[in-house]
Short mmCIF file of C-alpha atoms in Angstrom, two decimals:
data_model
loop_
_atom_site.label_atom_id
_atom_site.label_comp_id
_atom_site.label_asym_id
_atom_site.label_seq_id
_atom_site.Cartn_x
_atom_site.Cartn_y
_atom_site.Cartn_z
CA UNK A 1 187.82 59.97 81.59
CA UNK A 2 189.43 56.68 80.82
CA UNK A 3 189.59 55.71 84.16
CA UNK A 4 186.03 56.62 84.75
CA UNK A 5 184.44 55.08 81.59
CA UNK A 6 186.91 51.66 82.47
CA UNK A 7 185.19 51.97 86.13
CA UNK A 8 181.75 52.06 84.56
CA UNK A 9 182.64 48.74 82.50
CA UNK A 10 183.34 46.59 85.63
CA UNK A 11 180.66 47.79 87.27
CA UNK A 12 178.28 47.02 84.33
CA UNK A 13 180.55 43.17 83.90
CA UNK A 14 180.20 42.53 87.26
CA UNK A 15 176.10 43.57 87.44
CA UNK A 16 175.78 41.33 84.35
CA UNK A 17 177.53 38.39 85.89
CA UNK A 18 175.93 38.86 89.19
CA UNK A 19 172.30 38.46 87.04
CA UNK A 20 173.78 35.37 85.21
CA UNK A 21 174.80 33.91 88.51
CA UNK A 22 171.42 33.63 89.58
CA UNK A 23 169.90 32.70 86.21
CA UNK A 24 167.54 35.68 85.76
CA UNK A 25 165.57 35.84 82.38
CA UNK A 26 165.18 39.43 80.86
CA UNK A 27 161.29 39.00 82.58
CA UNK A 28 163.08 38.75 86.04
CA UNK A 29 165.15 41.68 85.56
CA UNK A 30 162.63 43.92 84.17
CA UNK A 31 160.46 43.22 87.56
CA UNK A 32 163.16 43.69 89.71
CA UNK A 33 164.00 47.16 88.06
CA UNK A 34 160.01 48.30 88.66
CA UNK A 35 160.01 47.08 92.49
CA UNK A 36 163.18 48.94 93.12
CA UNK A 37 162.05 52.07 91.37
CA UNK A 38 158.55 51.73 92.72
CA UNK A 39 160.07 51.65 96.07
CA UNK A 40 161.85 54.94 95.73
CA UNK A 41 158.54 56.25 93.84
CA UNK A 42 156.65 55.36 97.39
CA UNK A 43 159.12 57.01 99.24
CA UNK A 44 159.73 60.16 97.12
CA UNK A 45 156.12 60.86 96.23
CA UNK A 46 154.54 60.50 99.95
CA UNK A 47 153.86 64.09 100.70
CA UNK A 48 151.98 64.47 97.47
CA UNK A 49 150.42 61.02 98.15
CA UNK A 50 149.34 62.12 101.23
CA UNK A 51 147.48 65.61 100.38
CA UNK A 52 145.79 63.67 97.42
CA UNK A 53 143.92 61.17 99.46
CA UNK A 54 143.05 63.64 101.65
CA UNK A 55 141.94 65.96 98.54
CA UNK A 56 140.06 62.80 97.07
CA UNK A 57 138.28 62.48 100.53
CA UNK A 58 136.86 66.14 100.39
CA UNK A 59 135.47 64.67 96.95
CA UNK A 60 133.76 61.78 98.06
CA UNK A 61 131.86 64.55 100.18
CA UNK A 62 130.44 65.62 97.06
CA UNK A 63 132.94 69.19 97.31
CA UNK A 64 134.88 70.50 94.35
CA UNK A 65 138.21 73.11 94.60
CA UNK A 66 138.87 76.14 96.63
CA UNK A 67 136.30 74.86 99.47
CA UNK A 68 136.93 74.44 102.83
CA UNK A 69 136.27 70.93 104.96
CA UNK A 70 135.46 71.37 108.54
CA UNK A 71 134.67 69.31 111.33
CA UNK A 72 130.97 71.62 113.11
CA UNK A 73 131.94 69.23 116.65
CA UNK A 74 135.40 68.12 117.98
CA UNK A 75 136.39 64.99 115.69
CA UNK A 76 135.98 61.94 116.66
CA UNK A 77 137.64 58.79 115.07
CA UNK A 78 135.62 58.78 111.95
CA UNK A 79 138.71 61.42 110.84
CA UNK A 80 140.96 59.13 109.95
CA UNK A 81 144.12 61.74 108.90
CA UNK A 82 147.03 61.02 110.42
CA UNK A 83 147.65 61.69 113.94
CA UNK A 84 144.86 64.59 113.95
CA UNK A 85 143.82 66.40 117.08
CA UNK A 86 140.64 65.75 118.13
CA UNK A 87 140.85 68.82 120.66
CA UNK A 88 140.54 71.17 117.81
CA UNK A 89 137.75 72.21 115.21
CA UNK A 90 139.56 71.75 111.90
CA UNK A 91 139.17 74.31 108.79
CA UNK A 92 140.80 72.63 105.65
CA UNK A 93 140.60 75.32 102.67
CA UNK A 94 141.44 72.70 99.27
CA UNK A 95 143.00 75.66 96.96
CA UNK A 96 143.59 75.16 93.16
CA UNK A 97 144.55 77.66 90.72
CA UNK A 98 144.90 76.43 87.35
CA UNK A 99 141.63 77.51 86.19
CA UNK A 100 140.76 80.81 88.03
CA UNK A 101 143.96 82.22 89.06
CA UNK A 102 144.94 83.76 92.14
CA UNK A 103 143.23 82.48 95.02
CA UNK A 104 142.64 84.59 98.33
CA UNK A 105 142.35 82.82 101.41
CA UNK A 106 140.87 85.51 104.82
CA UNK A 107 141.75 84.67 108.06
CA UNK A 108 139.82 86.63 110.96
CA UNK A 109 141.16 88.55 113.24
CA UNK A 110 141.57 86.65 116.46
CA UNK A 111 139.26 88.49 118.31
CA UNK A 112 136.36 85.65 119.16
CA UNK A 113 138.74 83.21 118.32
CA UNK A 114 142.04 82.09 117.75
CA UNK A 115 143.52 79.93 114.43
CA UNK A 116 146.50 78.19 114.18
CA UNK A 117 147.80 76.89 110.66
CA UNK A 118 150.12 76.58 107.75
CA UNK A 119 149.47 76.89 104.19
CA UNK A 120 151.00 74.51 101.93
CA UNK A 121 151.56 73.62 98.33
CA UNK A 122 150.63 70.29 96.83
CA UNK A 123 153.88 68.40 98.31
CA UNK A 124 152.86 70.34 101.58
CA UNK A 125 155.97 72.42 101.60
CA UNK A 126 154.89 75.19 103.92
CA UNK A 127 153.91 78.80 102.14
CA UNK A 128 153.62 80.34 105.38
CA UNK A 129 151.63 79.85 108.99
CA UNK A 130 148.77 81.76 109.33
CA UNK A 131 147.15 83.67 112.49
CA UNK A 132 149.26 85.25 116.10
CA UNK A 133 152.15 82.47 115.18
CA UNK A 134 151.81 83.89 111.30
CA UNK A 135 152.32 86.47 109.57
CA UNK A 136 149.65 88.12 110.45
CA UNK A 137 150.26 88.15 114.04
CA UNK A 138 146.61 87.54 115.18
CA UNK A 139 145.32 91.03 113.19
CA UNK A 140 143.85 88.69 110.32
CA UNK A 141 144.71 89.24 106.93
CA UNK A 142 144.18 88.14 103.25
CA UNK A 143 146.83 85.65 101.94
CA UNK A 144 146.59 85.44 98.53
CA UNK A 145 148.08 82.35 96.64
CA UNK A 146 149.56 82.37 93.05
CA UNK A 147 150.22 79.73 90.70
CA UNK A 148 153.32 78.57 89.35
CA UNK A 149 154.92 80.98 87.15
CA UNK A 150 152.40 84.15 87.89
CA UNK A 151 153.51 87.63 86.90
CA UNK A 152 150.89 89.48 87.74
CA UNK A 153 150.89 92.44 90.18
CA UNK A 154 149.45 91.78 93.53
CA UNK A 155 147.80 94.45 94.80
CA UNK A 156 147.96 96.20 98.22
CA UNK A 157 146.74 94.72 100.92
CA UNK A 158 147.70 91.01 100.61
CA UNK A 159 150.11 88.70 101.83
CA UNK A 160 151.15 87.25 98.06
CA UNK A 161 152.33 83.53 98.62
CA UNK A 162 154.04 82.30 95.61
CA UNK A 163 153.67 78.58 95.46
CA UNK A 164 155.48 76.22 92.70
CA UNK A 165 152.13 74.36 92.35
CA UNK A 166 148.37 74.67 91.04
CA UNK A 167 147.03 72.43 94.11
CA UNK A 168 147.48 72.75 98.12
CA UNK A 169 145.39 72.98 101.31
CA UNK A 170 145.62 74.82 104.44
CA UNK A 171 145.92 72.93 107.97
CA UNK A 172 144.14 75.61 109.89
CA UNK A 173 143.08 74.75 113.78
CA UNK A 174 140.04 77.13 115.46
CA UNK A 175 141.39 76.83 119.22
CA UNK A 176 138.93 76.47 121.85
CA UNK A 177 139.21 78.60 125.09
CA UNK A 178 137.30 75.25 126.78
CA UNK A 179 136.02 71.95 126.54
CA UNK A 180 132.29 73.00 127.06
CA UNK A 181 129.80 72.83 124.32
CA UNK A 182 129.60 76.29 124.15
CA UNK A 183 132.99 77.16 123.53
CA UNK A 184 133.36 74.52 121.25
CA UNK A 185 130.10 76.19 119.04
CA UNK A 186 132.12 79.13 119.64
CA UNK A 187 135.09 77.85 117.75
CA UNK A 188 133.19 76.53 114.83
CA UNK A 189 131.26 79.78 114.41
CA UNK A 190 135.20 81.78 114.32
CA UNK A 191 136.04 78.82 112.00
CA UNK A 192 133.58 79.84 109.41
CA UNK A 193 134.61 83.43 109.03
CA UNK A 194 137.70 81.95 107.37
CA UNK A 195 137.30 83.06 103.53
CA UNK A 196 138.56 81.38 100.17
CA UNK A 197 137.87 83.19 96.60
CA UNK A 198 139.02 84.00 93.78
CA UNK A 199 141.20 87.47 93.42
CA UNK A 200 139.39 88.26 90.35
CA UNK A 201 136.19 88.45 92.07
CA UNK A 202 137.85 90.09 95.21
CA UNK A 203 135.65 92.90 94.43
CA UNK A 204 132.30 91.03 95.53
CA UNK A 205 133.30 87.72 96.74
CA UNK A 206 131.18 84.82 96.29
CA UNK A 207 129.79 83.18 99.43
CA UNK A 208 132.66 80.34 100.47
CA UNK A 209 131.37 76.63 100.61
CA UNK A 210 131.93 74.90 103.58
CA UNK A 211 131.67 71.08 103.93
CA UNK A 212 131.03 68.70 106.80
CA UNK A 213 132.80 66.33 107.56
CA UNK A 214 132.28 65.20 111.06
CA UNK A 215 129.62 62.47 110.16
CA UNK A 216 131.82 60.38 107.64
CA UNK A 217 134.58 58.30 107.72
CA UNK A 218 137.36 60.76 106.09
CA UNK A 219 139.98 58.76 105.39
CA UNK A 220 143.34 59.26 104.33
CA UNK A 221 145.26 56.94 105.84
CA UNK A 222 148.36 55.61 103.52
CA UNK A 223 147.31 52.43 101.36
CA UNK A 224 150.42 50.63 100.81
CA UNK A 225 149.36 48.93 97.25
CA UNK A 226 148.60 50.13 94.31
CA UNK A 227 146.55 52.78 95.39
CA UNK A 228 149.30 54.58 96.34
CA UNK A 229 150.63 54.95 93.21
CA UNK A 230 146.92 55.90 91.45
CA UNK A 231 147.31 58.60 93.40
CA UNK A 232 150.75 59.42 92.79
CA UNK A 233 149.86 59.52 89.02
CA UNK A 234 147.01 61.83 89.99
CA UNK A 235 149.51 64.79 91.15
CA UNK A 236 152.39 63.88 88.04
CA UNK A 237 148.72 64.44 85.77
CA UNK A 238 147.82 67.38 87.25
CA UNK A 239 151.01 69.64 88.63
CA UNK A 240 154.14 70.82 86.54
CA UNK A 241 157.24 69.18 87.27
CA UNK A 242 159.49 70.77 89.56
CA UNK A 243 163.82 71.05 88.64
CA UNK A 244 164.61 69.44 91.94
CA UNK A 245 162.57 66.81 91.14
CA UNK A 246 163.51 65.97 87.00
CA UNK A 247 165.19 62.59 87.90
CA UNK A 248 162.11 61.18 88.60
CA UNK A 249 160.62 61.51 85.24
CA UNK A 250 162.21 58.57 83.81
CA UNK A 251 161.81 56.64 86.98
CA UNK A 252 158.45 57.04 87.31
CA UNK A 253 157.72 56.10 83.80
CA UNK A 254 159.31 52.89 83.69
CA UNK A 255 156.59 51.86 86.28
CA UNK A 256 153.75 53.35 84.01
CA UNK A 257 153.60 56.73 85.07
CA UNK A 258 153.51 59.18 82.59
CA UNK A 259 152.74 62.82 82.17
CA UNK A 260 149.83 63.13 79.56
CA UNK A 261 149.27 59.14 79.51
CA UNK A 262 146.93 57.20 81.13
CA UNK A 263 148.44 54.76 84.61
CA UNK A 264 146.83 51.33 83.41
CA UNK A 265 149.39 49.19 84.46
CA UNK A 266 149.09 44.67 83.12
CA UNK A 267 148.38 41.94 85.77
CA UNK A 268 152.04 41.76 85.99
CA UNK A 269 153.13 45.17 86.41
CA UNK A 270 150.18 45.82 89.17
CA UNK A 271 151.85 42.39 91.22
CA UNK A 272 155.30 43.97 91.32
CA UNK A 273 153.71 47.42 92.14
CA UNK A 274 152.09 46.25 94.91
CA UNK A 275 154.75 44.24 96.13
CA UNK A 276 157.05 47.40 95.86
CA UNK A 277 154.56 49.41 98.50
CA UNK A 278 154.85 46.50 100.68
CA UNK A 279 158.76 46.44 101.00
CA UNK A 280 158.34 50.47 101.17
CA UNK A 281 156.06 50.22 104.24
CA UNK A 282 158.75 47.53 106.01
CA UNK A 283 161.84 50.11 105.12
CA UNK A 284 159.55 53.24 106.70
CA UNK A 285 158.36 51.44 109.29
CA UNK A 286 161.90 50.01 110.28
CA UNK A 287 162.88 53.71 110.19
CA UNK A 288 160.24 54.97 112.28
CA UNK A 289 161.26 53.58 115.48
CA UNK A 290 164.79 55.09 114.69
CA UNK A 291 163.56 58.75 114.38
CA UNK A 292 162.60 59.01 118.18
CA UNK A 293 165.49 60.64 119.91
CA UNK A 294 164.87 61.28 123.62
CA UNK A 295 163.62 65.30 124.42
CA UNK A 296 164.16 65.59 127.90
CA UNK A 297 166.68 63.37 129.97
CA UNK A 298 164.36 61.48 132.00
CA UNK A 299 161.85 59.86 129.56
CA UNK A 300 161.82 58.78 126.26
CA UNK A 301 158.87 61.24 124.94
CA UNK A 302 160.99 62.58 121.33
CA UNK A 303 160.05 65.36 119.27
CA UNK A 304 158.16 63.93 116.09
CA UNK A 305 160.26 65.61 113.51
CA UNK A 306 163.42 65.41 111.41
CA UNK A 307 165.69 68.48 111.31
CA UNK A 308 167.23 67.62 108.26
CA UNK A 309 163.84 67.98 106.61
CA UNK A 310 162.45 70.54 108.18
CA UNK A 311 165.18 72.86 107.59
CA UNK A 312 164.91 71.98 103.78
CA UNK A 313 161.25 72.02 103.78
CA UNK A 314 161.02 75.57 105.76
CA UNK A 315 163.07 77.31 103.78
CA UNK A 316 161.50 76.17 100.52
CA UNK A 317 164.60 73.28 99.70
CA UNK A 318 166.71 76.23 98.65
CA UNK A 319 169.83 74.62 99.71
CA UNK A 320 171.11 73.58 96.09
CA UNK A 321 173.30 70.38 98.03
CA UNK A 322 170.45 68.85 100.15
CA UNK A 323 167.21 67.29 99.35
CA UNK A 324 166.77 64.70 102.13
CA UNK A 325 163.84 62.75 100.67
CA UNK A 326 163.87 60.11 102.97
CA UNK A 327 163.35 61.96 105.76
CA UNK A 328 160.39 63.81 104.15
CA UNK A 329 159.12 60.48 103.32
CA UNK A 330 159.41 59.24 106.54
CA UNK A 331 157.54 62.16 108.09
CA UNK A 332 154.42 62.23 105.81
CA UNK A 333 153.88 58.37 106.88
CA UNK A 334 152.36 59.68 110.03
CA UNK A 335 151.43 63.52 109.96
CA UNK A 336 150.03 65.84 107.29
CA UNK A 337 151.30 69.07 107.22
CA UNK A 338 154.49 70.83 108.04
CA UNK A 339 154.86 74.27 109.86
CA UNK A 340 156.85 76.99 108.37
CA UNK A 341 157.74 78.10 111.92
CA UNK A 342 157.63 75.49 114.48
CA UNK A 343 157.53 75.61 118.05
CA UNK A 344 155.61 79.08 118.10
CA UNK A 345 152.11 77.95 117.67
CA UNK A 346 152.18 74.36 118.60
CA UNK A 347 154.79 71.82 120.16
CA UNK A 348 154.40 68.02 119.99
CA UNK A 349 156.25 65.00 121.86
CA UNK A 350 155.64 61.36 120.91
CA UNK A 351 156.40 58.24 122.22
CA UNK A 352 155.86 54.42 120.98
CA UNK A 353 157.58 52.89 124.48
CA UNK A 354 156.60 52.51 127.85
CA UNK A 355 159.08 53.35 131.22
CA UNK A 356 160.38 49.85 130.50
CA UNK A 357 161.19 50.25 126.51
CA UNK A 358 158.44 47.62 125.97
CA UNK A 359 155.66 48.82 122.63
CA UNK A 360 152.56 50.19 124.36
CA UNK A 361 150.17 47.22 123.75
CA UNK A 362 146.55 47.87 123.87
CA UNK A 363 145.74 44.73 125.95
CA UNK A 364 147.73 46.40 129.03
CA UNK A 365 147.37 49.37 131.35
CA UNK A 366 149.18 52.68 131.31
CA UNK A 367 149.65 55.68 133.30
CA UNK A 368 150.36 58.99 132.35
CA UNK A 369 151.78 61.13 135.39
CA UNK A 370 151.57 65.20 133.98
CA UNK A 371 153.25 67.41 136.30
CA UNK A 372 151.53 70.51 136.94
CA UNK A 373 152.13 73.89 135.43
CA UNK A 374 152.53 72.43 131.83
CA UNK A 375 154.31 75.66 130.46
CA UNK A 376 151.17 76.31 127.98
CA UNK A 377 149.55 79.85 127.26
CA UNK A 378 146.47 77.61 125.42
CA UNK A 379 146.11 74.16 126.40
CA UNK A 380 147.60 70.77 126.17
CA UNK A 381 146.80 67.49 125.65
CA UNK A 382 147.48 63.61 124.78
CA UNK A 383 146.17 61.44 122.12
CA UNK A 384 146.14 57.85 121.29
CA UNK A 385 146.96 56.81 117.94
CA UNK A 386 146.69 53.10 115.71
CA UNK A 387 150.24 52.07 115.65
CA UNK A 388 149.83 50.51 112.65
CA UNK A 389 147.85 53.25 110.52
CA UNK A 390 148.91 56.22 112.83
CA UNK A 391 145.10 57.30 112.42
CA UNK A 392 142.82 58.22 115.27
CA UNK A 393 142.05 53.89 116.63
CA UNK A 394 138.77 52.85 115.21
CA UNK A 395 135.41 52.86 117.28
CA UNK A 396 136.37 54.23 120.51
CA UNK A 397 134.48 56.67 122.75
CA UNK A 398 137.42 59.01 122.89
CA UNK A 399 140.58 59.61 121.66
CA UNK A 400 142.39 61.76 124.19
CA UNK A 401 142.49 63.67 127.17
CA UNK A 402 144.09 67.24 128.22
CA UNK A 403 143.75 70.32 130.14
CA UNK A 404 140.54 71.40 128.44
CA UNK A 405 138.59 67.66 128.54
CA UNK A 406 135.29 68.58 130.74
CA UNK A 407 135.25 66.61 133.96
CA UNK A 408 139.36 66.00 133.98
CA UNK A 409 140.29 64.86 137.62
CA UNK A 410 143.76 67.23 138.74
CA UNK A 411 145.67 65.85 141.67
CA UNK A 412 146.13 67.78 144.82
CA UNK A 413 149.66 69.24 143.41
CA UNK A 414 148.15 70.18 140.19
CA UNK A 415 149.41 67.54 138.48
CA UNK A 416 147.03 65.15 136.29
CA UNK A 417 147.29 61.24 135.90
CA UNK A 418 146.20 60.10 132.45
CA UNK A 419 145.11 56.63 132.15
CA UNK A 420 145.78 54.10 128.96
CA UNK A 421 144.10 51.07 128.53
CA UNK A 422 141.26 48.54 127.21
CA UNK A 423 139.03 49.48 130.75
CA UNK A 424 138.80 52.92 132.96
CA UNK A 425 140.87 52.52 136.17
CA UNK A 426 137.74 52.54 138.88
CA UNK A 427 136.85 56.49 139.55
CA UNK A 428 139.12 57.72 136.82
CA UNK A 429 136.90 57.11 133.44
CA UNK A 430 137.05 61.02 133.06
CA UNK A 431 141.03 60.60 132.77
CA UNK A 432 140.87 57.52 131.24
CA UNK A 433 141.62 56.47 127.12
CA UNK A 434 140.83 53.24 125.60
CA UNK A 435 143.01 51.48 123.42
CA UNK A 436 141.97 48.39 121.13
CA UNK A 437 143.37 44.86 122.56
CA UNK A 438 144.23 43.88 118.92
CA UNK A 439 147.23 46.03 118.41
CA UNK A 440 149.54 48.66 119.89
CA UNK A 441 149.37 52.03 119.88
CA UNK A 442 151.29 55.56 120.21
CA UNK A 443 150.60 58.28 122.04
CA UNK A 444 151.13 62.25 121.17
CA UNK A 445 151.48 64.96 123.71
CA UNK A 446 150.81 68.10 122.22
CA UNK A 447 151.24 71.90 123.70
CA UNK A 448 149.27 74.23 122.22
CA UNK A 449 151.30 77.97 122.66
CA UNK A 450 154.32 76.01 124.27
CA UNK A 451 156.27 78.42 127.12
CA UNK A 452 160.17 78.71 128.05
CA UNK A 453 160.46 75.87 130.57
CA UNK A 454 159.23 73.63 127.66
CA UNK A 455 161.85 74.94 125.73
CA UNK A 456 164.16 75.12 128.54
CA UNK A 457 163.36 72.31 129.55
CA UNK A 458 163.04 72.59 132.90
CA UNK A 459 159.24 71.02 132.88
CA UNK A 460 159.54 68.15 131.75
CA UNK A 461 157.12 64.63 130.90
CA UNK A 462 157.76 61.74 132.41
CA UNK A 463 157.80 58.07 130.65
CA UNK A 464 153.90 56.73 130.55
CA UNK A 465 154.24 53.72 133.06
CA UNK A 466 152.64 50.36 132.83
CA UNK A 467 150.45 49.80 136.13
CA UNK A 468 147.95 46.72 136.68
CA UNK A 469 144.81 46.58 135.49
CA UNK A 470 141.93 47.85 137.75
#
């Protein structure tokens, strides 16, 4: 104990010097302790962050709790989440439970249709994946969601998914069996036999609300300033605080955020705070390129994921000696929701880097070069996404291409050449996605109801390759 208390002393002597030794006042100290711990606050409270502006976008569309958002026509880039499919029709279910209690969420059986998805709690920890990759194995079922601390009984019939928090949302995806307007109609009619009510009026549920969103800008994009932390206060206001998470208490109060007290941060305070979220977003960003780790051995396409947090975040950060809060930082930068089992619904690949290792730039040309028989039992497909917000590029025509985009052009071979750029190669616009000449971009390859050679990899997706402009 000596030792250790005699250890503590030097360390505190030698911080103390250190601060003399460059002549800071107790003014300059006091800022640089609320950048540092706004920094970690950033990078800690993303995934909460993250669900909040997307739960303040559904109010902006004039919707309240335990309604669902949906997209009635294939997104275009006016949904500004991060990286979201625009192949899809989205169904996102906003749960809370504080006030009414157990809520029941009903997906259909996937009879006319098929849905993909994940429920999650309000730091989108997965509660389970609905649907055939769920536990209901495509039959349909009622999941019902409890609030922290319930003790009720749950009563046959239901899937009972405990969840830590009052707040959460599902991610759920109606697949379409084609591009064609019809099929798409198809999918947004399945969509909207998805349920959400309260169990208490199980016995004659209310009609469920949906909202549309596909005529509005519905953005969520991160706001690295203050914003970020307005919302971050939002969730501390409104959830109870978690044991893993207790440390933060203090932290986040010495930056003005304060269970039970209002965030109204000086002129001073709001400087530092912003200046915080901007060193944040360099130390993420400088991180980001260092996540991509090579899939297959010819190309550099990576799987957009970090093992050490998805194992945590899977099986509910059980493990009492690993928290990895970076990581989960890291990965709510640039998606918004995490699978409980993944690979069995949906696969992804992403890549920042041409053949050559150079950034895809949006003023250049690309080529795409799909071999055929992409090991898919559904479809697959590749999207462009803003480098710099990782949202859906601003203004364009299209976002993607992929198996099921009407008009695709296949080679001879059954392979399919994807084109990237600011112009359509001549004869190829139906393969063709335009980037913006201001800035680079990123692409994701998704495989919706990936097969064994994907896994096996014995299919496998070449770089994208820089060719001259047509």
């Amino acid at each position: 104990m000596k030792n250790s208390l005699a250890i503590i002393s030097l360390v505190c002597a030698a911080a103390m010097a250190h601060a003399q030794a460059q002549n800071l006042s107790a003014e300059d100290l006091n800022r640089r302790t609320i950048e540092r711990r706004a920094v970690e606050a950033v990078i800690w409270g993303m995934p909460a962050v993250n669900l909040d502006l997307m739960y303040q976008a559904m109010l902006k569309l004039g919707g309240k709790p335990n309604q669902v958002v949906y997209w009635s026509r294939l997104p275009d880039w006016k949904n500004q989440t991060l990286t979201p499919n625009p192949d899809v029709i989205y169904a996102m279910p906003f749960f809370d439970t504080k006030d009414v209690g157990p809520m029941v969420l009903e997906i259909p059986p996937a009879d006319d249709g098929v849905i993909n998805g994940t429920v999650m709690d309000a730091w989108q920890v997965p509660l389970e994946d609905v649907g055939p990759a769920g536990v209901d194995k495509g039959k349909g079922g009622k999941y019902l969601i409890l609030p922290p601390g319930y003790a009720g009984a749950v009563p046959d019939g239901y899937i009972a998914l405990p969840s830590p928090n009052y707040r959460g949302y599902a991610l759920l995806r109606s697949i379409l069996a084609s591009g064609s307007d019809a099929d798409v109609a198809k999918a947004v009619t399945y969509a909207k036999r998805i349920k959400v009510y309260p169990l208490s009026q199980a016995a004659n549920p209310p009609p469920t609300t949906f909202l549309d969103a596909a005529d509005v800008v519905y953005d969520s994009t991160i706001p690295y300033d203050l914003r970020s932390f307005q919302s971050l206060d939002r969730v501390v206001q409104a959830e109870p605080w978690l044991a893993r998470d207790k440390v933060m208490i203090n932290m986040l109060k010495s930056i003005g955020i304060d269970k039970g007290k209002p965030f109204d941060p000086d002129a001073q305070t709001q400087e530092a705070l912003n200046s915080a979220a901007r060193e944040a977003h360099a130390l993420l960003e400088s991180r980001y390129e260092s996540m991509f780790r090579p899939y297959f051995d010819i190309s550099r396409w990576a799987l957009p994921a970090m093992p050490d947090y998805l194992k945590a975040s899977t099986n509910g950060f059980s493990d009492p000696d690993a928290y990895p809060v970076d990581s989960r930082g890291l990965a709510f930068t640039f998606a918004f929701f995490t699978p409980k089992h993944l690979g069995q619904g949906q696969s992804y690949l992403m890549t920042l880097k041409d053949k050559d290792g150079q950034d895809l730039d949006g003023t250049k040309s690309y080529r795409l070069a799909v071999p055929a028989n992409a090991p898919v039992s559904q479809y697959w497909s590749a999207t462009v996404y803003d480098r710099a917000t990782h949202g859906l590029i601003r203004n364009m025509t299209r976002s993607g291409r992929g198996s099921q985009s009407p008009g695709l052009q296949k080679n001879a071979d059954g392979s399919v050449d994807i084109y990237f750029g600011p112009s359509a190669p001549a004869s190829k616009e139906a393969n063709w996605v335009p980037t913006n000449p201001s800035g680079r971009f990123e692409v994701l390859f998704r495989l919706y109801g990936p097969e064994r050679p994907f896994v096996e990899k014995t299919w496998k997706l070449p770089d994208i390759e820089r060719i001259s402009a047509q």
